[in-house]
Coordinates of C-alpha atoms and ligand atoms in Angstrom, one line a residue:
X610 CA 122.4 112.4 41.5
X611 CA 125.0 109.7 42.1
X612 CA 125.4 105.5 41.3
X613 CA 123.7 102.8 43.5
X614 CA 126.3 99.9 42.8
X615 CA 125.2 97.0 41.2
X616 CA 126.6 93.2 40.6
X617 CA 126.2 90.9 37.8
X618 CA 125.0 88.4 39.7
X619 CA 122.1 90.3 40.5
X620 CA 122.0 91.3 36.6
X621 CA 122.0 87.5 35.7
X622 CA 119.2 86.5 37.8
X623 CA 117.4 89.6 36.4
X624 CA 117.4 88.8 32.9
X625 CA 116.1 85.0 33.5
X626 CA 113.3 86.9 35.5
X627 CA 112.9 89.1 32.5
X628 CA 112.2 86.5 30.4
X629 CA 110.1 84.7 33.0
X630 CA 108.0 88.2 33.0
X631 CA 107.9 88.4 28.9
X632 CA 106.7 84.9 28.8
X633 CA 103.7 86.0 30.7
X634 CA 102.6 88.8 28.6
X635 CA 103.9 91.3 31.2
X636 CA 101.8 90.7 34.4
X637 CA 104.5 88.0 35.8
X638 CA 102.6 88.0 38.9
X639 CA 104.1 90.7 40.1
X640 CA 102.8 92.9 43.6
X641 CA 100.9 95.5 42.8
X642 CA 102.7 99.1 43.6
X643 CA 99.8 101.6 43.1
X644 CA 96.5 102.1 41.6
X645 CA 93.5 99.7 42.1
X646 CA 94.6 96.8 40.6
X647 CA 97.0 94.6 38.4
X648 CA 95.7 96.4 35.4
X649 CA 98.2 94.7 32.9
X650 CA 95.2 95.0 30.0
X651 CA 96.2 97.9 29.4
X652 CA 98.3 101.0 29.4
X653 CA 97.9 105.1 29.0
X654 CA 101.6 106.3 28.0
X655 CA 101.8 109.9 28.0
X656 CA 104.3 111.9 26.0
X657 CA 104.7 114.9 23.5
X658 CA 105.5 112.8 20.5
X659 CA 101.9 113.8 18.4
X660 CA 102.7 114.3 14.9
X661 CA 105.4 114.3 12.5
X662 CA 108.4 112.2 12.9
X663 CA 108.4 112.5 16.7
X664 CA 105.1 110.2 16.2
X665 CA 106.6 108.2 14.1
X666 CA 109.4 107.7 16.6
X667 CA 106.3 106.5 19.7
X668 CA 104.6 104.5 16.6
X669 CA 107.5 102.2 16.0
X670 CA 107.8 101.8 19.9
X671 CA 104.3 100.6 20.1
X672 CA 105.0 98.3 17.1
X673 CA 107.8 96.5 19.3
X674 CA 105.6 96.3 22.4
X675 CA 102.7 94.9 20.5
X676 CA 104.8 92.4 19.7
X677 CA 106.6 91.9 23.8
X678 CA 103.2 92.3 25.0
X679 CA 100.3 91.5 22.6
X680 CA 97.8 91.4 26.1
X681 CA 98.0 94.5 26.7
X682 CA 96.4 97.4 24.7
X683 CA 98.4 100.6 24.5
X684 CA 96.4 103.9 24.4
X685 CA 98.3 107.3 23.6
X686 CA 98.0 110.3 25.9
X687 CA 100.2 112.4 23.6
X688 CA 99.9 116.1 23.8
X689 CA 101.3 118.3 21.2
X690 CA 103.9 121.0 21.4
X691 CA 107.4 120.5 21.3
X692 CA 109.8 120.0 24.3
X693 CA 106.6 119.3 26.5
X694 CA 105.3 122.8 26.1
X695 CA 102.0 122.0 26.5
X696 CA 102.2 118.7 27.9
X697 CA 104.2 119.2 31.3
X698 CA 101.6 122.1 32.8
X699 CA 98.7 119.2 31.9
X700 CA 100.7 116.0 33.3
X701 CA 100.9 118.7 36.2
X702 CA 97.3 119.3 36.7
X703 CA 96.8 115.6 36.2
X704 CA 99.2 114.2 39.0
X705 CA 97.8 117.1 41.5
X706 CA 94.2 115.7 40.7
X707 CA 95.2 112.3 41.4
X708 CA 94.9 111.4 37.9
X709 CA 97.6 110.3 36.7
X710 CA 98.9 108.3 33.6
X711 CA 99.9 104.7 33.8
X712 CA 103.6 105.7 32.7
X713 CA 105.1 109.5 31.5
X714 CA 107.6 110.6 29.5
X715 CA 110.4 112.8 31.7
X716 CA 113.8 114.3 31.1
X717 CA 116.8 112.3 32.8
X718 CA 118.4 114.6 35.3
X719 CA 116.9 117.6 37.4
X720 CA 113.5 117.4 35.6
X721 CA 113.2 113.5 37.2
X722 CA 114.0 115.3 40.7
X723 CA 110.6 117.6 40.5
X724 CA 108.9 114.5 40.5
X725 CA 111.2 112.7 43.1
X726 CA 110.9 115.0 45.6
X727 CA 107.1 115.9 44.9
X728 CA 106.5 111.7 45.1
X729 CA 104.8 111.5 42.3
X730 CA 106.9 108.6 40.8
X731 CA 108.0 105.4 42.4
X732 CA 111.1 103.6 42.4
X733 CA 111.8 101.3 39.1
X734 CA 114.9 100.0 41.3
X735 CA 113.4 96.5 40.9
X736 CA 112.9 96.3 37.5
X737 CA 116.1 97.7 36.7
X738 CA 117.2 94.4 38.5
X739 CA 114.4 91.8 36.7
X740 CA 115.0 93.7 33.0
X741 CA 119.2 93.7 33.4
X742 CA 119.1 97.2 32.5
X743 CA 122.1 98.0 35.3
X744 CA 124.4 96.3 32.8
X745 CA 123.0 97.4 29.9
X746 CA 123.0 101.4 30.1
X747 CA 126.4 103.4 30.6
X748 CA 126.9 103.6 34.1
X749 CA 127.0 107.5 34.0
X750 CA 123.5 107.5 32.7
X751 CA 122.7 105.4 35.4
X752 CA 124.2 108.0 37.9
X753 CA 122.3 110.5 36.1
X754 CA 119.0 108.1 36.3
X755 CA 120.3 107.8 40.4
X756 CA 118.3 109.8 42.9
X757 CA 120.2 110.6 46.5
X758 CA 118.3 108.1 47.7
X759 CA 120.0 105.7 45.7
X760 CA 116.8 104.1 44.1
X761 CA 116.2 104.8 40.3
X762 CA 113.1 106.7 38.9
X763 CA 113.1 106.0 34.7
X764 CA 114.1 103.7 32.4
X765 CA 115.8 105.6 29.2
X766 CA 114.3 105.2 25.4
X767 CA 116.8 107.3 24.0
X768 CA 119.5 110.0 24.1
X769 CA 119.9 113.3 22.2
X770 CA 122.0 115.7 21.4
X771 CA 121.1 119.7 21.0
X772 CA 124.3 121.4 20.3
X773 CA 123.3 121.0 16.3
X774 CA 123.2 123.3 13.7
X775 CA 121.1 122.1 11.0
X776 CA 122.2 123.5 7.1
X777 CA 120.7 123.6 3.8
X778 CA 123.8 123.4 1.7
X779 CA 122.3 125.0 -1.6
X780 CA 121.1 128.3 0.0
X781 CA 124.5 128.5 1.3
X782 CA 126.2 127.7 -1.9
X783 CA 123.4 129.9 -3.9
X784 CA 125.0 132.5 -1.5
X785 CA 128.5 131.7 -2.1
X786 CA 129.1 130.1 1.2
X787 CA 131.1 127.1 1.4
X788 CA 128.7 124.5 2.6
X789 CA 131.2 122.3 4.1
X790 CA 132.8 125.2 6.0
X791 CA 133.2 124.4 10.0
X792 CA 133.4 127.8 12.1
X793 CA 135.9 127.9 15.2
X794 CA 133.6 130.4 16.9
X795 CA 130.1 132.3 16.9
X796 CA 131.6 135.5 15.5
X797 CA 133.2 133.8 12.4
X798 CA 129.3 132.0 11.9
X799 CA 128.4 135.6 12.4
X800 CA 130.2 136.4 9.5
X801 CA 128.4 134.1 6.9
X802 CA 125.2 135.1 8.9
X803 CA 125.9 138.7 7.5
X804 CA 126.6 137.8 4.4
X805 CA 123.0 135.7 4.3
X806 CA 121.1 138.8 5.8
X807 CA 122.6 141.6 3.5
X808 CA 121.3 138.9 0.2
X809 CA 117.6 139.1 2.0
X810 CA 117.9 135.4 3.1
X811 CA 116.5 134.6 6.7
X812 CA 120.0 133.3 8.3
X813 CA 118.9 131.2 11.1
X814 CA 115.7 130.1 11.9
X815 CA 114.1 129.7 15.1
X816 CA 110.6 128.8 16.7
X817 CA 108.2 129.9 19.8
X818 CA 110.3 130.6 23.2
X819 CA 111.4 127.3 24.3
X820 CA 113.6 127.0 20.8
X821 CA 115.3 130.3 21.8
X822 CA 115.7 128.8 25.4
X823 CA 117.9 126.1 23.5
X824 CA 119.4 128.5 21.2
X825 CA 120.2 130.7 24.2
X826 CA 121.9 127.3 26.2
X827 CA 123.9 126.4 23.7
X828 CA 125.4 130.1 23.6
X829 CA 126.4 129.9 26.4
X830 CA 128.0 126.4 26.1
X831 CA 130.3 128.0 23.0
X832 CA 131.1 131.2 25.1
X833 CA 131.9 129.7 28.8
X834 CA 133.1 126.5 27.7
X835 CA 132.0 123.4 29.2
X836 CA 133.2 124.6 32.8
X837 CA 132.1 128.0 32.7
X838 CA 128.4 126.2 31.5
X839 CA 128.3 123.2 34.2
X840 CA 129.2 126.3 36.7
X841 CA 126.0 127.6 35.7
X842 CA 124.0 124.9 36.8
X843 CA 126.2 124.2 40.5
X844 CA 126.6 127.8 41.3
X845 CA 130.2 128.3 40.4
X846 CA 129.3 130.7 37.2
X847 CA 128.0 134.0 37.9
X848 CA 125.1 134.8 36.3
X849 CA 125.8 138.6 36.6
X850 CA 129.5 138.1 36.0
X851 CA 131.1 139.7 32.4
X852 CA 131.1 136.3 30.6
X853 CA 127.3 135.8 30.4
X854 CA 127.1 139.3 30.0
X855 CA 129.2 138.7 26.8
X856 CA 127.3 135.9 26.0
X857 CA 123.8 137.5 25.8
X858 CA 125.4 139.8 23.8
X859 CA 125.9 137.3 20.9
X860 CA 122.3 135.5 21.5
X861 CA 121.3 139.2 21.0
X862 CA 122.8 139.4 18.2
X863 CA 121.8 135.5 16.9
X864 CA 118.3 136.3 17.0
X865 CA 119.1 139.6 15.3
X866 CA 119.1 136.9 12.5
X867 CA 115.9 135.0 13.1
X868 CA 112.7 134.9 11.1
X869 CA 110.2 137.8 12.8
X870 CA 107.4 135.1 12.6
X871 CA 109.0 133.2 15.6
X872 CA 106.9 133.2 18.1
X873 CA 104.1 131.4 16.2
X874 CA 106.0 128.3 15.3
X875 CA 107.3 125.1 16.6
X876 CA 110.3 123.5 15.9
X877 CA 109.1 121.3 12.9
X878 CA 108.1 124.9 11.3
X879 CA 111.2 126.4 11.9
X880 CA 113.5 123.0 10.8
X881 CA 111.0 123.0 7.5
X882 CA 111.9 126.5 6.8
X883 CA 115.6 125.2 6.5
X884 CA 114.9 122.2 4.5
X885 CA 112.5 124.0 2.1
X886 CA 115.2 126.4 1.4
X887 CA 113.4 129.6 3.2
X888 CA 116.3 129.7 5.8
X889 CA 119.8 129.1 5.8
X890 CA 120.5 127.5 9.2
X891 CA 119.0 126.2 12.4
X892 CA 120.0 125.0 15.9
X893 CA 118.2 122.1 17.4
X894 CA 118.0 119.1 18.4
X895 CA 119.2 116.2 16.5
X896 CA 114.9 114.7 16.7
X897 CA 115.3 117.2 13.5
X898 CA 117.3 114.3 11.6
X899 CA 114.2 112.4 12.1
X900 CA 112.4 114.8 9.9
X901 CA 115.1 114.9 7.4
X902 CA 114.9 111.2 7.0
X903 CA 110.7 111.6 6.9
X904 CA 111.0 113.4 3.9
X905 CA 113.8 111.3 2.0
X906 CA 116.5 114.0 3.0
X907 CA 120.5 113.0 2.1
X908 CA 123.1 114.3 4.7
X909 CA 125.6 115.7 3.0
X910 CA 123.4 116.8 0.0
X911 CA 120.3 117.9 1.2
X912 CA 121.4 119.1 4.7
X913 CA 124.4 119.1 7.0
X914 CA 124.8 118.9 10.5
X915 CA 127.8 119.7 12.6
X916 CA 128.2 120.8 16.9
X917 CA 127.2 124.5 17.5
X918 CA 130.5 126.4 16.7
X919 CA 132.4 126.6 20.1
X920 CA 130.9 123.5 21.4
X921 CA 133.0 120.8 19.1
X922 CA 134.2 117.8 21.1
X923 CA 131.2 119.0 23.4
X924 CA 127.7 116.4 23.7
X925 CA 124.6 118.9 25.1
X926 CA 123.0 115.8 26.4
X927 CA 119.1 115.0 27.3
X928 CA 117.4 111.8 27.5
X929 CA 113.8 111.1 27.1
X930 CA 113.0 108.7 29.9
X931 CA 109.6 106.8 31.3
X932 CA 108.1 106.7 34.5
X933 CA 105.9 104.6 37.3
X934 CA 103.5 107.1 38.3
X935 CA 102.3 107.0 42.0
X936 CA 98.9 105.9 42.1
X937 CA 98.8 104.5 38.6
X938 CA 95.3 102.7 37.3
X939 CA 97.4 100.5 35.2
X940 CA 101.2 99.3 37.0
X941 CA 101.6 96.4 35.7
X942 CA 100.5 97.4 32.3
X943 CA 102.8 100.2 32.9
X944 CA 105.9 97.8 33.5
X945 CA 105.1 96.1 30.3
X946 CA 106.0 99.6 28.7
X947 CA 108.9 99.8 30.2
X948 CA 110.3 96.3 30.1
X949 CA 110.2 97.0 26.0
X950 CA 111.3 100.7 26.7
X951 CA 114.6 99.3 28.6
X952 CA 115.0 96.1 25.5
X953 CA 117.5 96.1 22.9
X954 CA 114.4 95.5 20.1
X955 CA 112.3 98.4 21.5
X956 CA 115.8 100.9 21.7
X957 CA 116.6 99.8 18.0
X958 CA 113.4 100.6 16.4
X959 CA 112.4 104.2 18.6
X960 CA 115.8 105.2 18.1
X961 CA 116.1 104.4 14.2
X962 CA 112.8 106.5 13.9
X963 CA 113.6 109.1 16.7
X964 CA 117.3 110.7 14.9
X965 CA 118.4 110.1 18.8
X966 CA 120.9 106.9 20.2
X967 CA 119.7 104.1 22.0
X968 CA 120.5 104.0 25.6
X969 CA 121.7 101.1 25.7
X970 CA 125.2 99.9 24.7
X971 CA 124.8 96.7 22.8
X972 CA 123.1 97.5 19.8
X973 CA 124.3 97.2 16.6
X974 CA 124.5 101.1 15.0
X975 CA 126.0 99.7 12.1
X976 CA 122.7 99.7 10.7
X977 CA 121.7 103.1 11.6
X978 CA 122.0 106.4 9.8
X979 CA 125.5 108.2 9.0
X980 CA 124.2 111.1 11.2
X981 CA 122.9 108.8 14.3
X982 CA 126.8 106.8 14.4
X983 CA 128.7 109.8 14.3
X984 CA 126.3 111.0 17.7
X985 CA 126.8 107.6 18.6
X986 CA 130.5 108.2 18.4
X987 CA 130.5 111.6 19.9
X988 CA 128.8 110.4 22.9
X989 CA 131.2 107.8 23.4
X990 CA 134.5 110.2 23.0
X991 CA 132.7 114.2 23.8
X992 CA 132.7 115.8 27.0
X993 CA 129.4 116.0 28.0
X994 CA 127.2 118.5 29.4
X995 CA 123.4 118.9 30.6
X996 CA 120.5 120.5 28.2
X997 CA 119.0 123.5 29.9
X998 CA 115.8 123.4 27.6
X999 CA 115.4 119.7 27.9
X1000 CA 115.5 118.7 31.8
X1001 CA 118.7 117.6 32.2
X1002 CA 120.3 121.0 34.2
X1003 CA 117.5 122.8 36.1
X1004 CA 114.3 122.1 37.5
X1005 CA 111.1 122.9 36.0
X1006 CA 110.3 125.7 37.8
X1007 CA 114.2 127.2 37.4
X1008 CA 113.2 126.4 33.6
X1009 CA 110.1 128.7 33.1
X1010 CA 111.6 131.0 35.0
X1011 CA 114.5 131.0 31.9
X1012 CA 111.8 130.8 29.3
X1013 CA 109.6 133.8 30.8
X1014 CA 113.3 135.8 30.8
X1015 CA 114.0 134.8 27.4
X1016 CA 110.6 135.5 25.9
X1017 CA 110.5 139.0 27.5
X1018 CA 114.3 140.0 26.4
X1019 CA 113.4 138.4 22.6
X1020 CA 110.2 140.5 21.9
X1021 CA 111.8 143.9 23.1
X1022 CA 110.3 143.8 26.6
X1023 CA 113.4 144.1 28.9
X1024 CA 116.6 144.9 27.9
X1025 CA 120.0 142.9 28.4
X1026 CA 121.1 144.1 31.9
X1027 CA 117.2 143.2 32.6
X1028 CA 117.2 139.9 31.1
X1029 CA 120.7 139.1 32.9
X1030 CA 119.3 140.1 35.9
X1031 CA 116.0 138.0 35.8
X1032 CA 118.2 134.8 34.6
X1033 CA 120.3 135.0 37.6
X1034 CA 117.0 135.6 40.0
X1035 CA 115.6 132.6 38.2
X1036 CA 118.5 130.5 39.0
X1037 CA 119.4 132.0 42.5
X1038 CA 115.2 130.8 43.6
Ligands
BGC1719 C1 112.5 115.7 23.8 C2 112.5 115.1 22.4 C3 111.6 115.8 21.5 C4 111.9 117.3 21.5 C5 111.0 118.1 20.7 C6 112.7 117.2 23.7 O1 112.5 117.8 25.0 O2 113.4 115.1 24.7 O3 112.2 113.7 22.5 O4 111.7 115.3 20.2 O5 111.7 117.8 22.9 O6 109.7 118.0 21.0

C-alpha cells in the first residue's frame, strides 16, 4: 500500500464542505454511490463490538453521532466473538449474497485489500477530501489506508496495540515476584513463569485459537526482531529457516503455561482470569485496558502493563477502520457514520471507552488514561510493525490458514516440524 499525495488546499475546501455536509444532517446532497437510494434515515453499522467494554467503546460512538447526525437512526449489526471470529465468515456470506451492511468494521492493511480486490468496498477518496481527514491522520496510516490504486478504502476509529502483557501485581507479589520487574527476554519471563507453575498458579492465560494466533505473533516479534518479523510478511524470513524454528519452540513452551480450559473462552474470559487473581499474566491487546477501566481497575495497583518482553521500543500495530460497502441500502447514511468516525469528537469519546488511540493527531490525550498516553507516546517514538491476528500483515485467507495451524499444533494434533511446515504452506499460498 503506498500514499496518494494530498494538498491543503484541497484539505481547506474540505472542511468548509464538511461543515456544509454536518449542517445538513449528513445527506448534503451528495450523488448516490450504491444501493437504491439516498437512504440517509438510517444506517446498519456492522462490527464485533457486542458486549463488555468493546460495547461500550461502539455505545459512546453512537452517542457522538446521535448528536452530528440526529436524522439518521443507527441500527447495530454487531456480532459477537472477539477479533471478528464470528463476524468476518457472516459479513462474508452477506457481501457474496448481495446483502451487505451500510458500513463494516475492517482491519487497516492487508485485511482492507481482501475487500479491494474482491470490490466489495468503494473508494472513500472523496470524503477523505470533504471531512479533512488527509491532514488529520499521520500520513503513514494514510499509506497504510492507501490501496495501489491510489484511492483510499476506510476511515480509521482507532489504533491499538497487541504487544501487551497484562499483570495482576498481587498474585505476583503473593508469589514473591517483583511486580514491577521488566524482563529483557522470553526466557528470563520464563523464569518467573516457573516459579508461578511449581506454586499451582495458572502463569499466563490465554483464550480460544485466535488469542494463541496473537500470542504466537508476538513471539515471534520478541525472537526475530522487528526485521526478522516484517520478513515474515514480504517473504524475506523463512518460515522453515532455524529462527522460527526456535521461536515455536518458546510458544511451545508459553502455552506449556496456559489454563487447559482455553479453547472455550474468549478474550474477556481469559483477561478476567487475570484481574480476578485466577492467573498471573496475559498477552493481549490493549481493548483489555478498557475492561480494566469497566471494572474501576488502578494501573499500577490493580494491574500493570508493559511491551511483550523482546518487543520494547516495538508498537504491534492494528487499526479498526469503517467501510462503504458496494451496493449499500443506506450510502449516505453510511457517510454520516463515517464523517463522525473520521471527527475529533467521535475519536475522543470511542477511544476514551475503547483503551485504544485516536487516529487522529489533534486531540487532546491529556485527558485520557495513564495507560492510553504512554501508547500514545509509544506510537509516536516505537518502531512499528503489523498485527498478524488483527489484519494488518496477511490476508484473511493467509490468516485462517495460521489459526487452523495453530489450533492443530496447541491441542496435540501435529507436532512442531508439522506446525512449521503448515505455517510456511499457509504463507507461501
Ligand atoms: C479489534 C479490536 C477488538 C479486538 C477484540 C480486534 O481485532 O481490532 O477492536 O477489541 O479485536 O475483539
Amino acid at each position: 500500500m503506498r500514499g496518494a499525495p494530498r494538498t491543503s488546499a484541497i484539505a481547506a475546501v474540505a472542511a468548509v464542505a464538511a461543515l456544509t455536509l454536518a449542517a445538513c444532517g449528513g445527506n448534503g446532497g451528495e450523488p448516490e454511490s450504491g444501493g437504491s437510494g439516498g437512504g440517509g434515515d438510517e444506517v446498519e453499522v456492522f462490527t464485533w463490538w457486542a458486549a463488555g467494554s468493546e460495547k461500550a467503546g461502539l455505545d459512546a460512538l453512537v452517542g457522538v453521532f446521535e448528536q452530528q447526525h440526529p436524522d439518521v437512526t443507527f441500527v447495530n449489526g454487531a456480532v459477537a466473538g472477539g477479533a471478528g471470529s464470528q463476524a468476518k465468515d457472516l459479513l462474508q456470506t452477506r457481501l457474496q449474497a448481495q446483502d451487505p451492511p451500510d458500513t463494516f468494521q475492517a482491519h487497516a492493511g492487508a485485511e482492507l485489500q481482501d475487500y479491494i480486490d474482491a470490490a466489495q468496498i468503494e473508494s472513500v477518496t472523496a470524503l477523505y477530501d470533504e471531512f479533512g481527514l488527509t491532514e488529520a491522520f499521520p500520513s503513514d496510516l494514510v499509506d497504510r489506508l492507501t490501496a495501489d490504486d491510489g484511492e483510499i478504502y476506510s476511515v480509521p476509529s482507532n489504533i491499538h496495540r497487541a504487544n501487551v502483557v497484562w499483570s495482576n501485581p498481587q498474585v505476583l507479589t503473593d508469589n514473591g515476584i517483583d511486580p514491577a520487574a521488566t524482563y529483557a527476554d522470553l526466557d528470563a519471563w520464563m523464569a518467573d513463569l516457573d516459579k508461578l507453575k511449581a506454586a499451582g498458579v495458572t502463569p499466563l492465560a490465554v483464550a480460544q485459537a485466535w488469542t494463541q494466533v496473537h500470542l504466537l505473533e508476538t513471539v515471534l516479534l520478541a525472537d526475530l526482531g522487528v526485521e526478522g518479523y516484517s520478513g515474515l510478511w514480504d517473504g524475506s524470513t523463512d518460515w522453515s529457516g532455524p529462527e522460527v524454528t526456535a521461536a515455536l519452540e518458546d510458544f511451545e513452551k508459553l502455552m506449556g503455561y496456559t489454563n487447559t480450559d482455553r479453547d472455550g473462552l474468549d478474550w474477556p474470559e481469559s483477561q478476567q482470569l487475570v484481574i480476578d487473581g485466577k492467573a498471573a499474566f496475559t498477552v493481549m491487546g490493549d481493548w483489555a485496558e478498557a475492561s480494566y477501566v469497566e471494572q474501576g481497575k488502578k494501573l499500577g495497583s490493580d494491574y500493570t502493563a508493559f511491551p511483550v518482553p523482546g518487543t520494547d521500543g516495538v508498537f504491534d500495530f492494528l487499526a479498526d477502520s469503517f467501510t462503504l460497502p458496494v451496493g449499500a441500502p443506506h450510502p449516505d447514511g453510511a457517510k454520516a457514520w463515517l464523517e463522525t468516525v473520521g471527527s475529533a469528537e467521535g475519536q475522543e469519546a470511542f477511544n476514551k471507552a475503547k483503551g485504544s488511540i485516536p487516529a487522529r493527531t489533534d486531540v487532546d490525550m491529556s485527558t485520557f488514561g495513564e495507560y492510553q498516553q504512554s501508547a500514545a507516546e509509544s506510537f509516536k517514538s516505537d518502531a512499528i510493525v503489523s498485527s498478524l491476528a488483527h489484519g494488518a500483515a496477511v490476508p484473511v485467507a493467509t490468516l485462517t490458514a495460521i489459526t487452523d495451524a495453530t489450533s492443530k499444533f496447541t491441542s496435540g494434533a501435529s507436532d512442531l516440524a508439522g506446525f512449521q511446515s503448515e505455517l510456511a504452506a499457509a504463507n507461501a499460498g
